[in-house]
PDB file of C-alpha atoms in Angstrom:
ATOM      1  CA  UNK M 318    -112.449 181.575  30.593  1.00 34.00           C
ATOM      2  CA  UNK M 319    -113.157 181.200  34.299  1.00 34.00           C
ATOM      3  CA  UNK M 320    -113.725 183.129  37.472  1.00 34.00           C
ATOM      4  CA  UNK M 321    -110.827 183.531  39.906  1.00 35.00           C
ATOM      5  CA  UNK M 322    -110.518 184.076  43.620  1.00 36.00           C
ATOM      6  CA  UNK M 323    -109.385 187.462  44.867  1.00 38.00           C
ATOM      7  CA  UNK M 324    -106.577 185.853  46.892  1.00 41.00           C
ATOM      8  CA  UNK M 325    -103.983 184.001  44.787  1.00 43.00           C
ATOM      9  CA  UNK M 326    -102.646 180.711  46.026  1.00 44.00           C
ATOM     10  CA  UNK M 327     -99.514 180.712  48.159  1.00 43.00           C
ATOM     11  CA  UNK M 328     -96.000 180.763  46.817  1.00 41.00           C
ATOM     12  CA  UNK M 329     -93.310 183.314  46.132  1.00 44.00           C
ATOM     13  CA  UNK M 330     -93.764 185.044  42.795  1.00 56.00           C
ATOM     14  CA  UNK M 331     -91.899 187.946  41.222  1.00 68.00           C
ATOM     15  CA  UNK M 332     -94.470 190.667  40.573  1.00 74.00           C
ATOM     16  CA  UNK M 333     -94.391 192.387  37.169  1.00 89.00           C
ATOM     17  CA  UNK M 334     -94.166 196.159  36.885  1.00 95.00           C
ATOM     18  CA  UNK M 335     -97.470 197.954  36.307  1.00 97.00           C
ATOM     19  CA  UNK M 336     -97.710 200.944  33.980  1.00 98.00           C
ATOM     20  CA  UNK M 337    -100.709 203.251  34.345  1.00 98.00           C
ATOM     21  CA  UNK M 338    -101.506 205.478  31.361  1.00 98.00           C
ATOM     22  CA  UNK M 339    -103.593 208.615  31.988  1.00 98.00           C
ATOM     23  CA  UNK M 340    -104.753 210.872  29.154  1.00 97.00           C
ATOM     24  CA  UNK M 341    -106.033 214.224  30.370  1.00 95.00           C
ATOM     25  CA  UNK M 342    -107.074 217.649  29.116  1.00 94.00           C
ATOM     26  CA  UNK M 343    -108.227 220.454  31.419  1.00 94.00           C
ATOM     27  CA  UNK M 344    -108.972 217.965  34.187  1.00 93.00           C
ATOM     28  CA  UNK M 345    -107.995 220.038  37.216  1.00 95.00           C
ATOM     29  CA  UNK M 346    -111.340 219.522  38.979  1.00 92.00           C
ATOM     30  CA  UNK M 347    -110.712 215.791  39.508  1.00 95.00           C
ATOM     31  CA  UNK M 348    -107.083 215.170  38.577  1.00 97.00           C
ATOM     32  CA  UNK M 349    -105.584 215.132  42.078  1.00 97.00           C
ATOM     33  CA  UNK M 350    -108.021 212.462  43.212  1.00 96.00           C
ATOM     34  CA  UNK M 351    -107.210 210.325  40.166  1.00 97.00           C
ATOM     35  CA  UNK M 352    -103.439 210.575  40.720  1.00 98.00           C
ATOM     36  CA  UNK M 353    -103.739 209.875  44.444  1.00 98.00           C
ATOM     37  CA  UNK M 354    -105.663 206.658  43.723  1.00 98.00           C
ATOM     38  CA  UNK M 355    -102.499 205.365  42.011  1.00 98.00           C
ATOM     39  CA  UNK M 356     -99.967 206.890  44.404  1.00 96.00           C
ATOM     40  CA  UNK M 357    -101.715 205.418  47.441  1.00 96.00           C
ATOM     41  CA  UNK M 358    -101.849 201.846  46.148  1.00 96.00           C
ATOM     42  CA  UNK M 359    -100.323 199.031  48.204  1.00 88.00           C
ATOM     43  CA  UNK M 360     -98.102 198.107  45.239  1.00 92.00           C
ATOM     44  CA  UNK M 361     -95.076 200.286  44.619  1.00 85.00           C
ATOM     45  CA  UNK M 362     -93.505 199.084  41.345  1.00 94.00           C
ATOM     46  CA  UNK M 363     -95.659 201.451  39.323  1.00 96.00           C
ATOM     47  CA  UNK M 364     -94.815 203.591  36.331  1.00 97.00           C
ATOM     48  CA  UNK M 365     -97.431 206.322  35.869  1.00 98.00           C
ATOM     49  CA  UNK M 366     -97.428 208.095  32.494  1.00 98.00           C
ATOM     50  CA  UNK M 367     -99.653 211.157  32.073  1.00 98.00           C
ATOM     51  CA  UNK M 368    -100.350 212.424  28.561  1.00 97.00           C
ATOM     52  CA  UNK M 369    -101.623 215.993  28.850  1.00 96.00           C
ATOM     53  CA  UNK M 370    -103.215 217.245  25.660  1.00 95.00           C
ATOM     54  CA  UNK M 371    -102.218 220.874  26.183  1.00 93.00           C
ATOM     55  CA  UNK M 372    -104.317 221.879  29.188  1.00 95.00           C
ATOM     56  CA  UNK M 373    -105.032 225.574  29.703  1.00 94.00           C
ATOM     57  CA  UNK M 374    -106.377 225.230  33.248  1.00 95.00           C
ATOM     58  CA  UNK M 375    -104.384 224.270  36.343  1.00 94.00           C
ATOM     59  CA  UNK M 376    -103.790 220.632  35.336  1.00 96.00           C
ATOM     60  CA  UNK M 377    -100.050 221.026  34.744  1.00 95.00           C
ATOM     61  CA  UNK M 378     -99.611 222.746  38.105  1.00 96.00           C
ATOM     62  CA  UNK M 379    -101.282 219.774  39.753  1.00 97.00           C
ATOM     63  CA  UNK M 380     -99.168 217.271  37.814  1.00 96.00           C
ATOM     64  CA  UNK M 381     -95.987 218.995  38.909  1.00 95.00           C
ATOM     65  CA  UNK M 382     -96.874 218.452  42.583  1.00 96.00           C
ATOM     66  CA  UNK M 383     -96.838 214.663  42.199  1.00 96.00           C
ATOM     67  CA  UNK M 384     -93.335 213.167  42.288  1.00 91.00           C
ATOM     68  CA  UNK M 385     -92.424 210.289  40.025  1.00 92.00           C
ATOM     69  CA  UNK M 386     -94.873 210.959  37.216  1.00 96.00           C
ATOM     70  CA  UNK M 387     -93.745 210.719  33.609  1.00 96.00           C
ATOM     71  CA  UNK M 388     -95.460 213.721  32.016  1.00 96.00           C
ATOM     72  CA  UNK M 389     -95.785 214.450  28.321  1.00 95.00           C
ATOM     73  CA  UNK M 390     -97.684 217.651  27.530  1.00 94.00           C
ATOM     74  CA  UNK M 391     -98.425 218.355  23.883  1.00 93.00           C
ATOM     75  CA  UNK M 392    -101.429 218.630  21.632  1.00 90.00           C
ATOM     76  CA  UNK M 393    -102.850 215.342  20.416  1.00 90.00           C
ATOM     77  CA  UNK M 394    -105.717 213.917  18.405  1.00 92.00           C
ATOM     78  CA  UNK M 395    -107.774 212.911  21.407  1.00 93.00           C
ATOM     79  CA  UNK M 396    -107.583 210.545  24.351  1.00 95.00           C
ATOM     80  CA  UNK M 397    -107.001 207.362  22.337  1.00 97.00           C
ATOM     81  CA  UNK M 398    -104.151 208.981  20.422  1.00 97.00           C
ATOM     82  CA  UNK M 399    -102.665 209.928  23.797  1.00 97.00           C
ATOM     83  CA  UNK M 400    -103.124 206.346  24.998  1.00 98.00           C
ATOM     84  CA  UNK M 401    -101.299 205.053  21.919  1.00 98.00           C
ATOM     85  CA  UNK M 402     -98.425 207.404  22.730  1.00 97.00           C
ATOM     86  CA  UNK M 403     -98.450 206.124  26.296  1.00 97.00           C
ATOM     87  CA  UNK M 404     -98.166 202.551  25.068  1.00 98.00           C
ATOM     88  CA  UNK M 405     -95.065 203.491  23.079  1.00 97.00           C
ATOM     89  CA  UNK M 406     -93.490 204.912  26.247  1.00 97.00           C
ATOM     90  CA  UNK M 407     -94.610 202.170  28.657  1.00 97.00           C
ATOM     91  CA  UNK M 408     -91.981 199.977  30.313  1.00 96.00           C
ATOM     92  CA  UNK M 409     -94.248 197.838  32.496  1.00 97.00           C
ATOM     93  CA  UNK M 410     -95.431 194.374  31.547  1.00 97.00           C
ATOM     94  CA  UNK M 411     -98.957 195.053  32.859  1.00 98.00           C
ATOM     95  CA  UNK M 412    -100.893 198.065  31.530  1.00 98.00           C
ATOM     96  CA  UNK M 413    -103.826 199.921  33.074  1.00 98.00           C
ATOM     97  CA  UNK M 414    -105.652 203.007  31.809  1.00 98.00           C
ATOM     98  CA  UNK M 415    -106.939 205.691  34.180  1.00 98.00           C
ATOM     99  CA  UNK M 416    -109.003 208.665  33.038  1.00 97.00           C
ATOM    100  CA  UNK M 417    -108.186 211.993  34.645  1.00 96.00           C
ATOM    101  CA  UNK M 418    -111.645 212.192  36.232  1.00 94.00           C
ATOM    102  CA  UNK M 419    -111.855 208.614  37.586  1.00 97.00           C
ATOM    103  CA  UNK M 420    -110.152 206.625  40.348  1.00 97.00           C
ATOM    104  CA  UNK M 421    -108.906 203.139  41.180  1.00 98.00           C
ATOM    105  CA  UNK M 422    -110.214 201.270  44.176  1.00 96.00           C
ATOM    106  CA  UNK M 423    -107.739 201.245  47.064  1.00 96.00           C
ATOM    107  CA  UNK M 424    -105.454 198.268  47.626  1.00 95.00           C
ATOM    108  CA  UNK M 425    -106.033 196.248  44.469  1.00 96.00           C
ATOM    109  CA  UNK M 426    -102.756 196.515  42.535  1.00 97.00           C
ATOM    110  CA  UNK M 427    -100.739 193.924  44.506  1.00 95.00           C
ATOM    111  CA  UNK M 428    -103.417 191.290  44.107  1.00 95.00           C
ATOM    112  CA  UNK M 429    -103.768 192.012  40.387  1.00 96.00           C
ATOM    113  CA  UNK M 430     -99.991 191.862  39.843  1.00 96.00           C
ATOM    114  CA  UNK M 431     -99.818 188.521  41.653  1.00 95.00           C
ATOM    115  CA  UNK M 432    -102.486 187.019  39.420  1.00 95.00           C
ATOM    116  CA  UNK M 433    -100.531 187.999  36.322  1.00 97.00           C
ATOM    117  CA  UNK M 434     -97.330 186.629  37.863  1.00 96.00           C
ATOM    118  CA  UNK M 435     -99.047 183.347  38.685  1.00 96.00           C
ATOM    119  CA  UNK M 436    -100.462 182.879  35.171  1.00 96.00           C
ATOM    120  CA  UNK M 437     -97.889 183.690  32.457  1.00 96.00           C
ATOM    121  CA  UNK M 438    -100.382 182.975  29.659  1.00 97.00           C
ATOM    122  CA  UNK M 439    -102.901 185.496  31.014  1.00 98.00           C
ATOM    123  CA  UNK M 440    -103.315 188.588  28.813  1.00 98.00           C
ATOM    124  CA  UNK M 441    -106.280 190.364  30.417  1.00 98.00           C
ATOM    125  CA  UNK M 442    -107.874 190.628  33.847  1.00 97.00           C
ATOM    126  CA  UNK M 443    -111.391 192.070  33.998  1.00 96.00           C
ATOM    127  CA  UNK M 444    -112.619 193.521  37.286  1.00 95.00           C
ATOM    128  CA  UNK M 445    -115.826 195.103  38.462  1.00 93.00           C
ATOM    129  CA  UNK M 446    -116.476 198.814  38.292  1.00 95.00           C
ATOM    130  CA  UNK M 447    -118.530 201.391  40.130  1.00 93.00           C
ATOM    131  CA  UNK M 448    -120.253 204.376  38.517  1.00 93.00           C
ATOM    132  CA  UNK M 449    -120.641 207.310  40.890  1.00 92.00           C
ATOM    133  CA  UNK M 450    -121.367 211.013  41.096  1.00 88.00           C
ATOM    134  CA  UNK M 451    -120.654 213.635  43.711  1.00 83.00           C
ATOM    135  CA  UNK M 452    -123.319 216.027  44.912  1.00 79.00           C
ATOM    136  CA  UNK M 453    -122.685 219.725  45.437  1.00 76.00           C
ATOM    137  CA  UNK M 454    -121.487 219.007  48.983  1.00 74.00           C
ATOM    138  CA  UNK M 455    -118.848 216.575  47.709  1.00 74.00           C
ATOM    139  CA  UNK M 456    -120.695 213.498  48.945  1.00 77.00           C
ATOM    140  CA  UNK M 457    -120.208 210.437  46.741  1.00 82.00           C
ATOM    141  CA  UNK M 458    -123.336 208.675  45.493  1.00 85.00           C
ATOM    142  CA  UNK M 459    -123.017 205.229  43.884  1.00 88.00           C
ATOM    143  CA  UNK M 460    -125.202 204.900  40.805  1.00 85.00           C
ATOM    144  CA  UNK M 461    -124.299 201.406  39.651  1.00 83.00           C
ATOM    145  CA  UNK M 462    -122.025 198.475  40.467  1.00 84.00           C
ATOM    146  CA  UNK M 463    -121.112 196.143  37.628  1.00 81.00           C
ATOM    147  CA  UNK M 464    -119.402 192.760  37.568  1.00 77.00           C
ATOM    148  CA  UNK M 465    -118.584 190.576  34.592  1.00 75.00           C
ATOM    149  CA  UNK M 466    -118.442 186.857  33.988  1.00 74.00           C
ATOM    150  CA  UNK M 467    -116.952 184.882  31.089  1.00 78.00           C
ATOM    151  CA  UNK M 468    -113.676 186.770  31.420  1.00 88.00           C
ATOM    152  CA  UNK M 469    -115.363 190.024  30.426  1.00 92.00           C
ATOM    153  CA  UNK M 470    -115.288 189.156  26.714  1.00 94.00           C
ATOM    154  CA  UNK M 471    -118.797 187.811  26.185  1.00 92.00           C
ATOM    155  CA  UNK M 472    -120.244 188.816  22.806  1.00 91.00           C
ATOM    156  CA  UNK M 473    -123.463 190.155  24.325  1.00 88.00           C
ATOM    157  CA  UNK M 474    -121.599 192.399  26.721  1.00 89.00           C
ATOM    158  CA  UNK M 475    -119.084 193.779  24.222  1.00 94.00           C
ATOM    159  CA  UNK M 476    -121.797 194.695  21.733  1.00 93.00           C
ATOM    160  CA  UNK M 477    -124.835 195.604  23.818  1.00 89.00           C
ATOM    161  CA  UNK M 478    -123.374 196.258  27.255  1.00 88.00           C
ATOM    162  CA  UNK M 479    -120.964 198.668  28.913  1.00 89.00           C
ATOM    163  CA  UNK M 480    -117.747 196.627  28.830  1.00 91.00           C
ATOM    164  CA  UNK M 481    -115.774 199.055  31.040  1.00 93.00           C
ATOM    165  CA  UNK M 482    -112.419 199.112  29.294  1.00 96.00           C
ATOM    166  CA  UNK M 483    -110.729 200.891  32.227  1.00 97.00           C
ATOM    167  CA  UNK M 484    -111.765 198.255  34.778  1.00 97.00           C
ATOM    168  CA  UNK M 485    -109.252 195.879  33.222  1.00 97.00           C
ATOM    169  CA  UNK M 486    -105.512 195.302  33.181  1.00 98.00           C
ATOM    170  CA  UNK M 487    -103.663 194.102  30.090  1.00 98.00           C
ATOM    171  CA  UNK M 488    -100.432 192.329  29.316  1.00 98.00           C
ATOM    172  CA  UNK M 489     -98.413 194.662  27.096  1.00 97.00           C
ATOM    173  CA  UNK M 490     -97.832 191.911  24.543  1.00 97.00           C
ATOM    174  CA  UNK M 491    -101.573 191.919  23.769  1.00 98.00           C
ATOM    175  CA  UNK M 492    -101.232 195.351  22.145  1.00 98.00           C
ATOM    176  CA  UNK M 493     -98.193 194.120  20.243  1.00 97.00           C
ATOM    177  CA  UNK M 494    -100.210 191.144  19.007  1.00 98.00           C
ATOM    178  CA  UNK M 495    -103.510 192.770  17.949  1.00 98.00           C
ATOM    179  CA  UNK M 496    -102.521 196.423  17.592  1.00 97.00           C
ATOM    180  CA  UNK M 497    -103.181 199.672  19.454  1.00 98.00           C
ATOM    181  CA  UNK M 498    -106.316 201.842  19.353  1.00 98.00           C
ATOM    182  CA  UNK M 499    -107.973 202.520  15.998  1.00 98.00           C
ATOM    183  CA  UNK M 500    -108.090 206.318  15.783  1.00 97.00           C
ATOM    184  CA  UNK M 501    -110.893 206.306  13.233  1.00 97.00           C
ATOM    185  CA  UNK M 502    -113.135 205.871  16.299  1.00 97.00           C
ATOM    186  CA  UNK M 503    -113.212 208.982  18.460  1.00 95.00           C
ATOM    187  CA  UNK M 504    -115.387 207.776  21.356  1.00 96.00           C
ATOM    188  CA  UNK M 505    -115.287 203.994  21.097  1.00 96.00           C
ATOM    189  CA  UNK M 506    -111.771 202.912  20.109  1.00 98.00           C
ATOM    190  CA  UNK M 507    -111.498 201.092  23.435  1.00 97.00           C
ATOM    191  CA  UNK M 508    -114.621 199.010  22.679  1.00 97.00           C
ATOM    192  CA  UNK M 509    -113.172 198.211  19.263  1.00 98.00           C
ATOM    193  CA  UNK M 510    -109.989 197.018  20.962  1.00 98.00           C
ATOM    194  CA  UNK M 511    -111.976 194.679  23.229  1.00 98.00           C
ATOM    195  CA  UNK M 512    -113.896 193.276  20.263  1.00 98.00           C
ATOM    196  CA  UNK M 513    -110.587 192.601  18.498  1.00 98.00           C
ATOM    197  CA  UNK M 514    -109.260 190.971  21.662  1.00 98.00           C
ATOM    198  CA  UNK M 515    -112.286 188.675  21.855  1.00 97.00           C
ATOM    199  CA  UNK M 516    -112.025 187.754  18.174  1.00 97.00           C
ATOM    200  CA  UNK M 517    -108.337 186.959  18.736  1.00 97.00           C
ATOM    201  CA  UNK M 518    -109.369 184.505  21.515  1.00 96.00           C
ATOM    202  CA  UNK M 519    -107.468 186.429  24.171  1.00 97.00           C
ATOM    203  CA  UNK M 520    -107.144 184.655  27.499  1.00 97.00           C
ATOM    204  CA  UNK M 521    -109.021 186.830  29.978  1.00 97.00           C
ATOM    205  CA  UNK M 522    -110.272 186.121  33.494  1.00 96.00           C
ATOM    206  CA  UNK M 523    -112.855 187.760  35.734  1.00 94.00           C
ATOM    207  CA  UNK M 524    -111.843 189.299  39.036  1.00 92.00           C
ATOM    208  CA  UNK M 525    -114.337 189.278  41.902  1.00 83.00           C
ATOM    209  CA  UNK M 526    -113.758 192.792  43.194  1.00 89.00           C
ATOM    210  CA  UNK M 527    -114.484 196.236  41.773  1.00 93.00           C
ATOM    211  CA  UNK M 528    -111.209 197.845  40.775  1.00 96.00           C
ATOM    212  CA  UNK M 529    -112.288 201.029  39.000  1.00 97.00           C
ATOM    213  CA  UNK M 530    -114.566 203.987  39.742  1.00 96.00           C
ATOM    214  CA  UNK M 531    -116.165 205.875  36.844  1.00 95.00           C
ATOM    215  CA  UNK M 532    -117.297 209.404  37.617  1.00 94.00           C
ATOM    216  CA  UNK M 533    -120.370 210.759  35.844  1.00 91.00           C
ATOM    217  CA  UNK M 534    -120.428 214.549  35.430  1.00 89.00           C
ATOM    218  CA  UNK M 535    -121.525 217.163  32.929  1.00 84.00           C
ATOM    219  CA  UNK M 536    -118.101 217.493  31.284  1.00 83.00           C
ATOM    220  CA  UNK M 537    -117.663 213.755  30.667  1.00 84.00           C
ATOM    221  CA  UNK M 538    -117.629 212.743  27.016  1.00 84.00           C
ATOM    222  CA  UNK M 539    -119.253 209.351  27.614  1.00 85.00           C
ATOM    223  CA  UNK M 540    -120.838 209.576  31.084  1.00 85.00           C
ATOM    224  CA  UNK M 541    -122.490 212.961  30.777  1.00 80.00           C
ATOM    225  CA  UNK M 542    -125.936 212.583  32.428  1.00 80.00           C
ATOM    226  CA  UNK M 543    -127.468 214.517  29.519  1.00 80.00           C
ATOM    227  CA  UNK M 544    -126.019 212.069  27.009  1.00 80.00           C
ATOM    228  CA  UNK M 545    -125.028 214.811  24.568  1.00 88.00           C
ATOM    229  CA  UNK M 546    -122.688 212.524  22.628  1.00 90.00           C
ATOM    230  CA  UNK M 547    -125.025 209.537  22.337  1.00 91.00           C
ATOM    231  CA  UNK M 548    -125.843 210.152  18.634  1.00 91.00           C
ATOM    232  CA  UNK M 549    -122.152 210.348  17.719  1.00 92.00           C
ATOM    233  CA  UNK M 550    -121.421 207.203  19.735  1.00 94.00           C
ATOM    234  CA  UNK M 551    -124.273 205.311  18.034  1.00 93.00           C
ATOM    235  CA  UNK M 552    -122.917 206.359  14.627  1.00 92.00           C
ATOM    236  CA  UNK M 553    -119.472 205.065  15.606  1.00 95.00           C
ATOM    237  CA  UNK M 554    -120.944 201.767  16.726  1.00 95.00           C
ATOM    238  CA  UNK M 555    -122.595 201.353  13.315  1.00 93.00           C
ATOM    239  CA  UNK M 556    -119.254 201.924  11.583  1.00 94.00           C
ATOM    240  CA  UNK M 557    -117.564 199.564  14.012  1.00 97.00           C
ATOM    241  CA  UNK M 558    -120.057 196.791  13.308  1.00 94.00           C
ATOM    242  CA  UNK M 559    -119.547 197.288   9.569  1.00 92.00           C
ATOM    243  CA  UNK M 560    -115.777 197.155  10.017  1.00 96.00           C
ATOM    244  CA  UNK M 561    -115.877 193.816  11.818  1.00 97.00           C
ATOM    245  CA  UNK M 562    -118.525 192.364   9.500  1.00 94.00           C
ATOM    246  CA  UNK M 563    -115.846 192.656   6.817  1.00 95.00           C
ATOM    247  CA  UNK M 564    -113.882 189.941   8.627  1.00 95.00           C
ATOM    248  CA  UNK M 565    -114.336 186.780   6.569  1.00 94.00           C
ATOM    249  CA  UNK M 566    -113.313 184.511   9.457  1.00 95.00           C
ATOM    250  CA  UNK M 567    -116.164 185.505  11.789  1.00 96.00           C
ATOM    251  CA  UNK M 568    -118.102 182.723  13.467  1.00 95.00           C
ATOM    252  CA  UNK M 569    -121.825 182.470  12.792  1.00 93.00           C
ATOM    253  CA  UNK M 570    -122.590 183.764  16.297  1.00 92.00           C
ATOM    254  CA  UNK M 571    -120.366 186.815  15.889  1.00 94.00           C
ATOM    255  CA  UNK M 572    -121.734 187.620  12.445  1.00 92.00           C
ATOM    256  CA  UNK M 573    -125.303 187.386  13.687  1.00 89.00           C
ATOM    257  CA  UNK M 574    -124.473 189.450  16.753  1.00 90.00           C
ATOM    258  CA  UNK M 575    -122.781 192.190  14.732  1.00 92.00           C
ATOM    259  CA  UNK M 576    -125.713 192.406  12.302  1.00 88.00           C
ATOM    260  CA  UNK M 577    -128.077 192.710  15.267  1.00 87.00           C
ATOM    261  CA  UNK M 578    -125.913 195.342  16.941  1.00 89.00           C
ATOM    262  CA  UNK M 579    -125.711 197.348  13.729  1.00 89.00           C
ATOM    263  CA  UNK M 580    -129.488 197.301  13.345  1.00 85.00           C
ATOM    264  CA  UNK M 581    -129.996 198.178  16.999  1.00 86.00           C
ATOM    265  CA  UNK M 582    -127.585 201.129  16.903  1.00 89.00           C
ATOM    266  CA  UNK M 583    -129.079 202.318  13.612  1.00 88.00           C
ATOM    267  CA  UNK M 584    -132.514 202.447  15.198  1.00 86.00           C
ATOM    268  CA  UNK M 585    -131.102 204.285  18.226  1.00 87.00           C
ATOM    269  CA  UNK M 586    -129.509 206.871  15.953  1.00 90.00           C
ATOM    270  CA  UNK M 587    -132.798 207.435  14.125  1.00 88.00           C
ATOM    271  CA  UNK M 588    -134.594 207.903  17.451  1.00 87.00           C
ATOM    272  CA  UNK M 589    -131.924 210.297  18.775  1.00 87.00           C
ATOM    273  CA  UNK M 590    -132.315 212.438  15.642  1.00 86.00           C
ATOM    274  CA  UNK M 591    -136.103 212.419  15.895  1.00 87.00           C
ATOM    275  CA  UNK M 592    -135.954 213.382  19.585  1.00 85.00           C
ATOM    276  CA  UNK M 593    -133.753 216.344  18.659  1.00 82.00           C
ATOM    277  CA  UNK M 594    -136.240 217.417  15.992  1.00 85.00           C
ATOM    278  CA  UNK M 595    -133.787 216.680  13.191  1.00 84.00           C
ATOM    279  CA  UNK M 596    -136.037 214.937  10.705  1.00 85.00           C
ATOM    280  CA  UNK M 597    -133.596 215.257   7.815  1.00 83.00           C
ATOM    281  CA  UNK M 598    -130.800 213.651   9.811  1.00 82.00           C
ATOM    282  CA  UNK M 599    -133.184 210.932  10.990  1.00 80.00           C
ATOM    283  CA  UNK M 600    -134.061 210.100   7.386  1.00 81.00           C
ATOM    284  CA  UNK M 601    -130.387 210.185   6.460  1.00 77.00           C
ATOM    285  CA  UNK M 602    -129.530 207.851   9.332  1.00 76.00           C
ATOM    286  CA  UNK M 603    -132.218 205.458   8.143  1.00 75.00           C
ATOM    287  CA  UNK M 604    -130.941 205.515   4.549  1.00 72.00           C
ATOM    288  CA  UNK M 605    -127.295 205.202   5.575  1.00 67.00           C
ATOM    289  CA  UNK M 606    -128.068 202.099   7.604  1.00 63.00           C
ATOM    290  CA  UNK M 607    -128.051 200.205   4.282  1.00 55.00           C
ATOM    291  CA  UNK M 608    -130.499 197.725   5.775  1.00 55.00           C
ATOM    292  CA  UNK M 609    -133.717 196.911   3.927  1.00 40.00           C
ATOM    293  CA  UNK M 610    -136.702 197.290   6.211  1.00 45.00           C
ATOM    294  CA  UNK M 611    -137.621 193.622   5.815  1.00 44.00           C
ATOM    295  CA  UNK M 612    -134.273 192.750   7.421  1.00 51.00           C
ATOM    296  CA  UNK M 613    -134.913 194.821  10.519  1.00 53.00           C
ATOM    297  CA  UNK M 614    -137.455 192.475  12.076  1.00 55.00           C
ATOM    298  CA  UNK M 615    -135.176 189.386  12.314  1.00 59.00           C
ATOM    299  CA  UNK M 616    -132.109 191.399  13.280  1.00 57.00           C
ATOM    300  CA  UNK M 617    -133.909 193.323  15.992  1.00 57.00           C
ATOM    301  CA  UNK M 618    -135.491 190.130  17.304  1.00 58.00           C
ATOM    302  CA  UNK M 619    -131.989 188.683  17.498  1.00 58.00           C
ATOM    303  CA  UNK M 620    -130.783 191.818  19.264  1.00 56.00           C
ATOM    304  CA  UNK M 621    -133.639 191.464  21.736  1.00 60.00           C
ATOM    305  CA  UNK M 622    -132.608 187.892  22.528  1.00 56.00           C
ATOM    306  CA  UNK M 623    -129.009 188.955  23.091  1.00 55.00           C
ATOM    307  CA  UNK M 624    -130.129 191.781  25.377  1.00 56.00           C
ATOM    308  CA  UNK M 625    -132.306 189.339  27.332  1.00 60.00           C
ATOM    309  CA  UNK M 626    -129.275 187.075  27.739  1.00 53.00           C
ATOM    310  CA  UNK M 627    -127.242 190.072  28.929  1.00 52.00           C
ATOM    311  CA  UNK M 628    -129.949 191.114  31.399  1.00 54.00           C
ATOM    312  CA  UNK M 629    -130.087 187.595  32.822  1.00 52.00           C
ATOM    313  CA  UNK M 630    -126.341 187.064  33.181  1.00 46.00           C
ATOM    314  CA  UNK M 631    -125.171 190.653  33.680  1.00 44.00           C
ATOM    315  CA  UNK M 632    -128.096 192.346  35.457  1.00 44.00           C
ATOM    316  CA  UNK M 633    -126.061 195.370  36.557  1.00 43.00           C
ATOM    317  CA  UNK M 634    -124.422 196.137  33.216  1.00 41.00           C
ATOM    318  CA  UNK M 635    -125.626 199.402  31.709  1.00 39.00           C
TER     319      UNK M 635
END
């Protein structure tokens, strides 16, 4: 894994088609801005598939004002189920995923397509991302800027960081090779996919520029400033760690990292329950961790070391 320049070397290359997959449900407040960030790109060979989960607001009216979209509107089992359906429909060789409340940075698609064209064995490109909010006057305020080294598949980042699934582009064959999103994870199926990609030794490279803008707002499932879904996300991370710990071919580093992550997320879940005044659930979370208390000290020390590594090498990762 290595870092690449933002300008590919000279030469005439046939650019692959890009497919953008957008799951949305009642996203009218931000949907136009998301769609425009694709429509206004400098690259024109784009297929944009929108999977509407049965919106009851004005989302469908907005979608119908944008020419060229492939729209499927029907109830689904959540955003990752919609994304799986989008993958079945996709025709492009390069796949990107755009949430209905986020945006792409302007003018990045051509450069990204050229990198994939120049490197046929490349399966993932990992760019930077920006987290922002808008104040009541519509002014944009940047909260964080994040960039990733090691191709964006470093163990410490995938487990303890914010790996920013949407700030990446993927070769379609990667999904054919390692599978689509695991729908047993409601919030974190995209993180699970990245962990599987890393374990499969996917060739991924880091891109110097930010390519994706995450919007934080009160209706966001994962970037709600109040963090209402943090306990559910921590519980999913525990199950995810247990799932991958069942892989007999794990390296020593991955096994140690997953044990540490599981202990760390278990402790977070206990603390979330205590903060909410739910003592019974806190005790249940502790029991369900299936970790003897004497094992917590070494695993949490290991987790601390991994987090220190992350802070040193990825200082802006949340």
